[in-house]
Coordinates of C-alpha atoms in Angstrom, one line a residue:
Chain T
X24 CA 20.0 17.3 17.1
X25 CA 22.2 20.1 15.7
X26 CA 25.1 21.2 18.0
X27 CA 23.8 24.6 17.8
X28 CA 20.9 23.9 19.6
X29 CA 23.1 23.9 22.8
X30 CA 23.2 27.6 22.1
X31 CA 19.5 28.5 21.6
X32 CA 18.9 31.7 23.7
X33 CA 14.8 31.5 24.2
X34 CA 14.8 35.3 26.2
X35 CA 17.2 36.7 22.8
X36 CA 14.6 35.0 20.3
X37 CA 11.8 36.5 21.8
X38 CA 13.7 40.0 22.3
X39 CA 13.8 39.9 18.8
X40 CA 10.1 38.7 17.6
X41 CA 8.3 40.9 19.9
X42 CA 11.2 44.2 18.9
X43 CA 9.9 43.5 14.8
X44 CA 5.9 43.1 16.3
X45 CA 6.6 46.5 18.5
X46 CA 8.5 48.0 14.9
X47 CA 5.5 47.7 13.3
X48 CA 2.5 48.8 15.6
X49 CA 1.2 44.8 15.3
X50 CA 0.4 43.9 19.2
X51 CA -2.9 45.1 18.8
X52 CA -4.0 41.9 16.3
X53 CA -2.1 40.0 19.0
X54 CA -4.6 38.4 21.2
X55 CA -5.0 34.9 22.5
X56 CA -7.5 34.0 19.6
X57 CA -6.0 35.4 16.7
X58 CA -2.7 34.2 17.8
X59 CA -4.1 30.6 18.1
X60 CA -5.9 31.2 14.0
X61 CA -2.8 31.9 13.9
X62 CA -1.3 28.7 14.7
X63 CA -3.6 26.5 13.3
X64 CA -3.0 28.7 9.7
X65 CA 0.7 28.1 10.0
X66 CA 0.4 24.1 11.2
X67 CA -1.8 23.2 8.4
X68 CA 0.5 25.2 5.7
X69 CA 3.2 22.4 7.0
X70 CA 0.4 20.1 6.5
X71 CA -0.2 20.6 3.3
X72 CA 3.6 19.5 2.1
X73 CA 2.4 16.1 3.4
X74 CA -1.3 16.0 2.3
X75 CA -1.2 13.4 -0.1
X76 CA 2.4 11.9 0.7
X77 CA 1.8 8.4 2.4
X78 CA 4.1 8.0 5.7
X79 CA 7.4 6.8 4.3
X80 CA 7.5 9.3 1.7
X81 CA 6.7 12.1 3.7
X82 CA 9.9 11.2 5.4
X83 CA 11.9 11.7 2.4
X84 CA 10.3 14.6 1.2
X85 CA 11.3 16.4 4.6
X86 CA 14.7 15.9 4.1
X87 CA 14.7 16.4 0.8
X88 CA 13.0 20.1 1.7
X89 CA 14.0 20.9 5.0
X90 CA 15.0 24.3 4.4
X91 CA 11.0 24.5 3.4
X92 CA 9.9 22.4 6.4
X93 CA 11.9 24.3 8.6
X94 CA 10.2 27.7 7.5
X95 CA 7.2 26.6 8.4
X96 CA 8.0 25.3 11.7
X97 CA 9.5 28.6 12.7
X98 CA 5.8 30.5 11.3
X99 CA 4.3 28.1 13.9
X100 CA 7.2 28.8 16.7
X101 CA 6.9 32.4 16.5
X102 CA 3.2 32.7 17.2
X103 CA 3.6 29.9 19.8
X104 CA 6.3 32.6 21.2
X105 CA 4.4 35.7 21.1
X106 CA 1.3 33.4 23.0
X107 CA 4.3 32.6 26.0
X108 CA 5.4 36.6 26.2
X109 CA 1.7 37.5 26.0
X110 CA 0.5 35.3 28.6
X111 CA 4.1 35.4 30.6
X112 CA 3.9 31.6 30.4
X113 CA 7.4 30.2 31.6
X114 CA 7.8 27.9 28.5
X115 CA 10.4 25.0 30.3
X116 CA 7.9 24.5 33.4
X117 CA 5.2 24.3 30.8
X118 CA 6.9 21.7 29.2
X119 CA 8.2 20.3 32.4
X120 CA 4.7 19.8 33.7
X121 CA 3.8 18.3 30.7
X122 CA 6.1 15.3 30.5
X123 CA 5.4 14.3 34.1
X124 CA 1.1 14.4 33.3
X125 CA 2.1 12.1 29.9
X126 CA 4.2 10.0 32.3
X127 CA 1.1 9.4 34.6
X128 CA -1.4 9.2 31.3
X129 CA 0.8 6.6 29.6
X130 CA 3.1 4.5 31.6
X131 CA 5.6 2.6 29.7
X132 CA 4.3 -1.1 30.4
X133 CA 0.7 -0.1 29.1
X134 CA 1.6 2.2 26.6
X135 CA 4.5 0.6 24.9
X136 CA 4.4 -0.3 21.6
X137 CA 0.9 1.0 21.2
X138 CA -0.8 4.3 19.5
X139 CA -3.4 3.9 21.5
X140 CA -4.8 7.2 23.9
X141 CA -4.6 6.8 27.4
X142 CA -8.5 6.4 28.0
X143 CA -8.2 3.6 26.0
X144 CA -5.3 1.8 27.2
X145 CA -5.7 -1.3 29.1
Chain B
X25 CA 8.6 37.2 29.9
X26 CA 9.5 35.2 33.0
X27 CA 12.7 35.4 34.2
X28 CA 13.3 31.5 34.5
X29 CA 13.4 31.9 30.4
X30 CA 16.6 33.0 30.5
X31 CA 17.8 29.4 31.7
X32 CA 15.6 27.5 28.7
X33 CA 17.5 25.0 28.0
X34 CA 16.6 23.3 24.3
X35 CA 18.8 20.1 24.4
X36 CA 18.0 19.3 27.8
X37 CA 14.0 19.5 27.1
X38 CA 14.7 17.7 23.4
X39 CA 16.6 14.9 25.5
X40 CA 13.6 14.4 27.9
X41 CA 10.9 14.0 25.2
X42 CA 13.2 11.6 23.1
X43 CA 13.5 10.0 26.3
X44 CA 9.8 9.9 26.7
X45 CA 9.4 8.2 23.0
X46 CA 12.2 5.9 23.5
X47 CA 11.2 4.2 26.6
X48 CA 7.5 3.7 24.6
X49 CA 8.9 2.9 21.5
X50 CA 7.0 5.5 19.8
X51 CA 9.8 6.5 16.9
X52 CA 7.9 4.4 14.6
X53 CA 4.5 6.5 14.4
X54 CA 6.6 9.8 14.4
X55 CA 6.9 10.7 10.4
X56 CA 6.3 14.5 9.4
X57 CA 3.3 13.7 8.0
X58 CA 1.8 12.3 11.3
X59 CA 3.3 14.6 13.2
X60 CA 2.0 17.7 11.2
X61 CA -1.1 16.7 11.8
X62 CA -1.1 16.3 15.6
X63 CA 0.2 19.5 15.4
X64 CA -2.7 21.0 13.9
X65 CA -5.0 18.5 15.8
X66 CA -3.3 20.3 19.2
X67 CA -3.5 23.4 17.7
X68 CA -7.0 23.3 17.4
X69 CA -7.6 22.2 21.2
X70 CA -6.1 25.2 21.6
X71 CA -8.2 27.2 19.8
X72 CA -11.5 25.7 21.0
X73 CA -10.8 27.9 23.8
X74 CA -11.6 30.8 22.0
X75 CA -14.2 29.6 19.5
X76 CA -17.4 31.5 20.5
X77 CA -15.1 34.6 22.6
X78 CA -14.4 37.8 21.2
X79 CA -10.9 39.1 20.6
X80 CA -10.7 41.0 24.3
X81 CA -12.7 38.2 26.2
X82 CA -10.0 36.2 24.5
X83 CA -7.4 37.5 26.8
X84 CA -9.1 37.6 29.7
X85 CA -10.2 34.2 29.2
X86 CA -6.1 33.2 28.9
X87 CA -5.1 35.7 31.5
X88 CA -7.8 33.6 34.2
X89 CA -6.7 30.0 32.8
X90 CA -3.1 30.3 32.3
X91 CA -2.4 26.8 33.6
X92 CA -5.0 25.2 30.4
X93 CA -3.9 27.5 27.9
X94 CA 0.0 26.1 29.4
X95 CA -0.9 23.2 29.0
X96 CA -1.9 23.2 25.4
X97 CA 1.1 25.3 24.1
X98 CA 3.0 22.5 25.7
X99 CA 1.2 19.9 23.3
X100 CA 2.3 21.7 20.4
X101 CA 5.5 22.6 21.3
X102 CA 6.9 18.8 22.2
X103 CA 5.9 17.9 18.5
X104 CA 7.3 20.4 17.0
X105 CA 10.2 19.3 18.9
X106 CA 10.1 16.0 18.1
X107 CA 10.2 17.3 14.3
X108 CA 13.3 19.1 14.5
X109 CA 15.2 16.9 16.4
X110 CA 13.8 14.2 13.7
X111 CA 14.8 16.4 10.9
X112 CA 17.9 17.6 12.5
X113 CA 16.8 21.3 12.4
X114 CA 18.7 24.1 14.2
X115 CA 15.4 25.5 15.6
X116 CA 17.1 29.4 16.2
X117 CA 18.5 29.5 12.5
X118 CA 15.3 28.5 11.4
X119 CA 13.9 31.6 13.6
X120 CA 16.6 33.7 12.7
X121 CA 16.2 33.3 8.8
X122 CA 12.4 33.6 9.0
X123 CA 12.7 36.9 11.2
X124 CA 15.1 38.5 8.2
X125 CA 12.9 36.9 5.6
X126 CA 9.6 38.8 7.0
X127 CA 11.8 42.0 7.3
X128 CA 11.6 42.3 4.2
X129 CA 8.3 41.2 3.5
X130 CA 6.9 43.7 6.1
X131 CA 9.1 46.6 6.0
X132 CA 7.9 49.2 8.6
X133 CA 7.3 52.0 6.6
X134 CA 4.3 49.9 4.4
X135 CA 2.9 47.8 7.2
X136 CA 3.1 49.7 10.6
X137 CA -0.3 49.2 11.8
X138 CA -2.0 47.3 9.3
X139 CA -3.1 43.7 8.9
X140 CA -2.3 43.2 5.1
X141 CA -0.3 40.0 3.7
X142 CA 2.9 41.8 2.0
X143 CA 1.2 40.8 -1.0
X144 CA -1.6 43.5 -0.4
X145 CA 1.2 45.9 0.9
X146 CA 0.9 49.6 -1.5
Chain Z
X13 CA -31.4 31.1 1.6
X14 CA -31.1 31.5 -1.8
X15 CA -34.5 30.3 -3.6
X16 CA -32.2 27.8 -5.9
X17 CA -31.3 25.9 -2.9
X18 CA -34.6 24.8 -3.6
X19 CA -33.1 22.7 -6.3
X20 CA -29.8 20.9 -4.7
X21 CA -29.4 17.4 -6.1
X22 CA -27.0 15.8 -3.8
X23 CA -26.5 12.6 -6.2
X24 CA -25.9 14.6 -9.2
X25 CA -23.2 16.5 -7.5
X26 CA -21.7 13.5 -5.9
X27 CA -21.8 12.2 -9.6
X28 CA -20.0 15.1 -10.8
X29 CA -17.1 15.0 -8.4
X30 CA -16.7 11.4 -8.7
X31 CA -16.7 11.6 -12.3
X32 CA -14.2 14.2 -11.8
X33 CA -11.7 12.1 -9.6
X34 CA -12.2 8.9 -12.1
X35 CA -10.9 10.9 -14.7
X36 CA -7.9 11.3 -13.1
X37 CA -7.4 8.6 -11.4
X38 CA -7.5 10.2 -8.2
X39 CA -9.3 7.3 -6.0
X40 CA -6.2 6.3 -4.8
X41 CA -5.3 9.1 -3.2
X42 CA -8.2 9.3 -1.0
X43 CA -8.1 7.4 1.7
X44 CA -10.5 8.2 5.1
X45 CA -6.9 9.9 6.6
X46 CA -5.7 12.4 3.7
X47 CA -9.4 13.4 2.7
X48 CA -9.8 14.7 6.7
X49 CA -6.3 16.0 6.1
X50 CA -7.5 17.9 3.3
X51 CA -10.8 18.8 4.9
X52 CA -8.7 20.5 7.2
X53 CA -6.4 22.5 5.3
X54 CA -9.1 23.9 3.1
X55 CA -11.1 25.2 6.5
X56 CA -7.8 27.1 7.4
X57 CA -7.5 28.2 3.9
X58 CA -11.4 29.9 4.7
X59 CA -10.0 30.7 8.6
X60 CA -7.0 32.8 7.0
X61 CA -9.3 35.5 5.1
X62 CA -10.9 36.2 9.0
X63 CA -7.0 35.8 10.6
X64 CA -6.9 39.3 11.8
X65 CA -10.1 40.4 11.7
X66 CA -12.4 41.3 14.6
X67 CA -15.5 39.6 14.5
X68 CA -17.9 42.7 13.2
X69 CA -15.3 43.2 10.7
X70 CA -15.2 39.1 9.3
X71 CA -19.0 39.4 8.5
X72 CA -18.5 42.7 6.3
X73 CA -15.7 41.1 4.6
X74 CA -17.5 38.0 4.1
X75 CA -20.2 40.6 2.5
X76 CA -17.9 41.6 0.4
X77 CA -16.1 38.9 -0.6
X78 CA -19.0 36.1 -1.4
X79 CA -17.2 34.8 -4.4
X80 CA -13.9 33.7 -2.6
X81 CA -15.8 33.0 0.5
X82 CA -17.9 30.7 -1.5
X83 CA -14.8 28.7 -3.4
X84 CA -13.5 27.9 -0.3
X85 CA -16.4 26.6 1.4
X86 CA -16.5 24.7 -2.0
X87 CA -13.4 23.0 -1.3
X88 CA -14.2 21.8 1.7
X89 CA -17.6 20.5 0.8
X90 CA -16.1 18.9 -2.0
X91 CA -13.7 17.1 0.3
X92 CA -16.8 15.9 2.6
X93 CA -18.6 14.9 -0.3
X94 CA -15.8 12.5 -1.3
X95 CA -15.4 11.2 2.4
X96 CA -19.3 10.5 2.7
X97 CA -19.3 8.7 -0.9
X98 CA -16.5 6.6 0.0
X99 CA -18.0 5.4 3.4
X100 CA -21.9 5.1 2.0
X101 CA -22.5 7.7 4.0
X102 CA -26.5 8.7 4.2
X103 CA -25.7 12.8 5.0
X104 CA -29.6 13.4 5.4
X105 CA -29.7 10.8 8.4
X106 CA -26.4 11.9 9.6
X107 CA -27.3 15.5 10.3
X108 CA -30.7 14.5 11.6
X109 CA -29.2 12.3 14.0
X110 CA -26.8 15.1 15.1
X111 CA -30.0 17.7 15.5
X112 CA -31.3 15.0 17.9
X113 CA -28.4 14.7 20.1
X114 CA -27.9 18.7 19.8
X115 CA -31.1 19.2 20.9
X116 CA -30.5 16.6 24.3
X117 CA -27.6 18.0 24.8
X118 CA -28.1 21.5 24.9
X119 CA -31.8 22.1 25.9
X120 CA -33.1 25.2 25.3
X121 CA -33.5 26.5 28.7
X122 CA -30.3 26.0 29.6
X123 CA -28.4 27.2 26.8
X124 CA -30.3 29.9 25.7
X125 CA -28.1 32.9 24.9
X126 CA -25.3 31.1 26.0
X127 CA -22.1 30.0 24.5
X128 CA -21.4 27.3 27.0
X129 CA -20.6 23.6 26.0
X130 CA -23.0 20.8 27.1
X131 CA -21.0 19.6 30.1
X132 CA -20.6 23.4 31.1
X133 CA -24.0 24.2 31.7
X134 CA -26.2 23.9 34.6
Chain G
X27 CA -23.9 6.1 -1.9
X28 CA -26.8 5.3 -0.7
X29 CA -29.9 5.4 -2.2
X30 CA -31.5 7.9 0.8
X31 CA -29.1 10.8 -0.9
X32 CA -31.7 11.2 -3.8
X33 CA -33.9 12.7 -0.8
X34 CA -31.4 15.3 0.3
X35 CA -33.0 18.2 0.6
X36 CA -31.1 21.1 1.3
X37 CA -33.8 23.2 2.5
X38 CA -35.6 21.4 4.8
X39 CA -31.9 20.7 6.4
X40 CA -30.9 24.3 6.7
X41 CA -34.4 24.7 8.5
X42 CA -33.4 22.3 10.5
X43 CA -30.4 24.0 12.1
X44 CA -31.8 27.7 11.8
X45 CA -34.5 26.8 14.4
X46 CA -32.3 24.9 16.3
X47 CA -30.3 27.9 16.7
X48 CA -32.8 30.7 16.4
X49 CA -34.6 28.7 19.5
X50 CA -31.5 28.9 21.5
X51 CA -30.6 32.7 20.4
X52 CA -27.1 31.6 19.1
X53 CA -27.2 33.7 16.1
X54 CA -24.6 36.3 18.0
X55 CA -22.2 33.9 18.4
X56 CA -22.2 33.1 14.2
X57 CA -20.3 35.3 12.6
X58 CA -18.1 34.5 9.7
X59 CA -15.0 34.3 11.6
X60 CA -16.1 32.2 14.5
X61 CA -18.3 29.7 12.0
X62 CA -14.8 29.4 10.0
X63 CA -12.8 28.8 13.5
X64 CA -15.4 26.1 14.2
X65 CA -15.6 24.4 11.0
X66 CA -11.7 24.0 11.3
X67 CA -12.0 22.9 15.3
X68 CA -14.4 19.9 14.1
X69 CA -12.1 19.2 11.1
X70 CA -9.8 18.2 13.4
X71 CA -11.9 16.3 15.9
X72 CA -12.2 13.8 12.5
X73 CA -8.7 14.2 11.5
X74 CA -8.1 12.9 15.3
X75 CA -9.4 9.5 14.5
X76 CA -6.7 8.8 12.1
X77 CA -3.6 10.8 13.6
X78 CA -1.8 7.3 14.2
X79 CA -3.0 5.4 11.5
X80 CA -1.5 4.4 8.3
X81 CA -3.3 4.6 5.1
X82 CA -4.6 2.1 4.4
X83 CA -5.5 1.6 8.4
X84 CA -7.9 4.8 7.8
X85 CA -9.8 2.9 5.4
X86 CA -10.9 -0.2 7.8
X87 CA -11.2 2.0 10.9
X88 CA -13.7 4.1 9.2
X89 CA -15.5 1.4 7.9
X90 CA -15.8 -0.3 11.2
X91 CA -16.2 3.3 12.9
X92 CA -19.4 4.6 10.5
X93 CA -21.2 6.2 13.1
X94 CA -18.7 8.0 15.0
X95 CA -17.2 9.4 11.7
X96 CA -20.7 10.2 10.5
X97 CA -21.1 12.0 13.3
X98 CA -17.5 14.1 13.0
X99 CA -18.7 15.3 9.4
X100 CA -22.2 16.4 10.1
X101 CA -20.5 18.5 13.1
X102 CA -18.6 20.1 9.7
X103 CA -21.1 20.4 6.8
X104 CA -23.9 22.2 10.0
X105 CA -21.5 25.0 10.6
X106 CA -20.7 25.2 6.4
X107 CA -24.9 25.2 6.6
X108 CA -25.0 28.0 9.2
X109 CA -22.1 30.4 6.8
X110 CA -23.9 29.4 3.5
X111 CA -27.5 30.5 5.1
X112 CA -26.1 33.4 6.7
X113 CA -24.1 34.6 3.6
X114 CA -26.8 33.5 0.9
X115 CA -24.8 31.5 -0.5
X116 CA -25.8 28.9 -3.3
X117 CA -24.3 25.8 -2.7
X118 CA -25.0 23.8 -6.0
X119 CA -23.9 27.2 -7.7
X120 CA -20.3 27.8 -5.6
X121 CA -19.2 23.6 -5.9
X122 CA -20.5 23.4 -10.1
X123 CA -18.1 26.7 -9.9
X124 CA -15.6 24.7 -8.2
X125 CA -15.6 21.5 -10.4
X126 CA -15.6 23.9 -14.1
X127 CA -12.6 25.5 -12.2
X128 CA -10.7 22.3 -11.2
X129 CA -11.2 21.0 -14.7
X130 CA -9.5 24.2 -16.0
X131 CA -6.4 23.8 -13.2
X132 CA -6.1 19.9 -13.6
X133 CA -6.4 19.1 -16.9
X134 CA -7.3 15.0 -17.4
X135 CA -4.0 15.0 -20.1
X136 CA -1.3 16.8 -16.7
X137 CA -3.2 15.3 -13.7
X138 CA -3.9 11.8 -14.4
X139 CA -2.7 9.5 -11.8
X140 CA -0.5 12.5 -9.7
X141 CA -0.8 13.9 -6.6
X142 CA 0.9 17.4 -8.0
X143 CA -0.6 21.0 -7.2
X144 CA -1.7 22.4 -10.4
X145 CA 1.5 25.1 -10.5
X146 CA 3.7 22.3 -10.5
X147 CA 1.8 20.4 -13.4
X148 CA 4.1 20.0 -16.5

């Protein structure tokens, strides 16, 4: 993980997606379903880069075109962003509460090693 | 936007879903290409909350089940994070470049208020 | 319905896009995971042309846009096509067996008018 | 592909799912834009089965797994049913469309053997 990441100011990014939305009149196309098209638009235009790339290669293909990759990560971010501000969802408890639930769904000595989801795990 | 997003703290959140991966030795099913698609595959849980409601019931529906709609931002999010840590992506550059790039696509005087991809843009 | 539905010919269009991929040795490329991949980006390539509409609004686009609307649902079709060929799929069986369990699962007194899923309604 | 397929008949499937849906009074809930959401939201309950697999994994599983992936893809082609009904759309008509086009974009000289988008064909 970059360095810079240490600096990554969540409140200042969304200051600034939601001033170029407000700049442009846009928060009335901006409800929970359109946002979530939205999202699913944007994650299967990353998709595509990979469509016919088998596993390993899709690895190199990402590095080779991260600047692309990267582009379409932020499409997805942004609409993932204007969802939290929307909603007023406090994105690091979100996340938070997540981890612990996967900890419980999936612990380590059933889980390791495997693909497997947790209703099928033994 | 709550408060507690002021003290979002990326590296610390990237560290505890590494940590997450590590201890089930996961790394090894984590390529772009498979994680794209549970990307879309979570974005689509998300938007099966919505299927059949209309724009407005949308939000209410969100606004009423905060704690599901959470929950599933929170699935997308972690792998997307597990992409850019993988690909070594400085997530705010990434936001930063894509905010100036659609600045120019959208400029405000052609698409305040309207819907249009820049390409329809008059 | 149009009247030349009347005349479909499953096999011979199955034939067609097999003869298709054989030409360009294309078989190997379709494997169970990256046709459903692609089955899935073409129905977000259909999803974008709604992205922003409201749901009043999708149906008079549709309307007016038949043609586009109609290659897309092409490509997706296409995609299934492949997927059902490749796993001697019967698709006659397979939707009458869905229209079974549809009809158990949602009877119509209980669903009727309603946009509930099956283990929503009472 | 199976020898059933010669019986496919379009018409008596459509039918099929317009009485299943005219009993229950669904119609309102089909427009375009909420038939294209659904179509992607099943997409991805088939692209689910595979998100961990390799390749060539996706190939045994979905042998061994016939009836549940059977089951995914109807799910699909009843909502592309309910969108080509609604729009009168002629199915044989939009995928010979399709094909004539794809032989144009692809030609068998460019294409053979790659996995290449037809703008980046040389």
């Amino acid at each position: 993980m970059s360095e810079k990441n240490k600096e990554f100011k969540l409140e200042e990014i969304i200051e600034k997606v939601i001033k170029f939305r407000d700049e442009r009149n846009w928060e009335k196309f901006h409800n929970p379903k359109n946002l979530s098209i939205s999202i699913s638009i944007e994650a299967n235009e990353l998709l595509e880069h990979f469509q016919w790339k088998d596993l390993k290669e899709s690895k190199e293909y990402a590095e080779k075109n991260k600047s692309k990759i990267s582009s379409e990560i932020a499409d997805i971010i942004i609409y993932l962003l204007y969802l939290c501000h929307d909603l007023n969802i406090n994105l690091a408890d979100s996340i938070d509460k997540k981890i612990k639930e996967n900890n419980s769904k999936y612990p380590v000595s059933k889980s390791k090693g495997k693909s497997l989801k947790y209703n099928q795990l033994k």
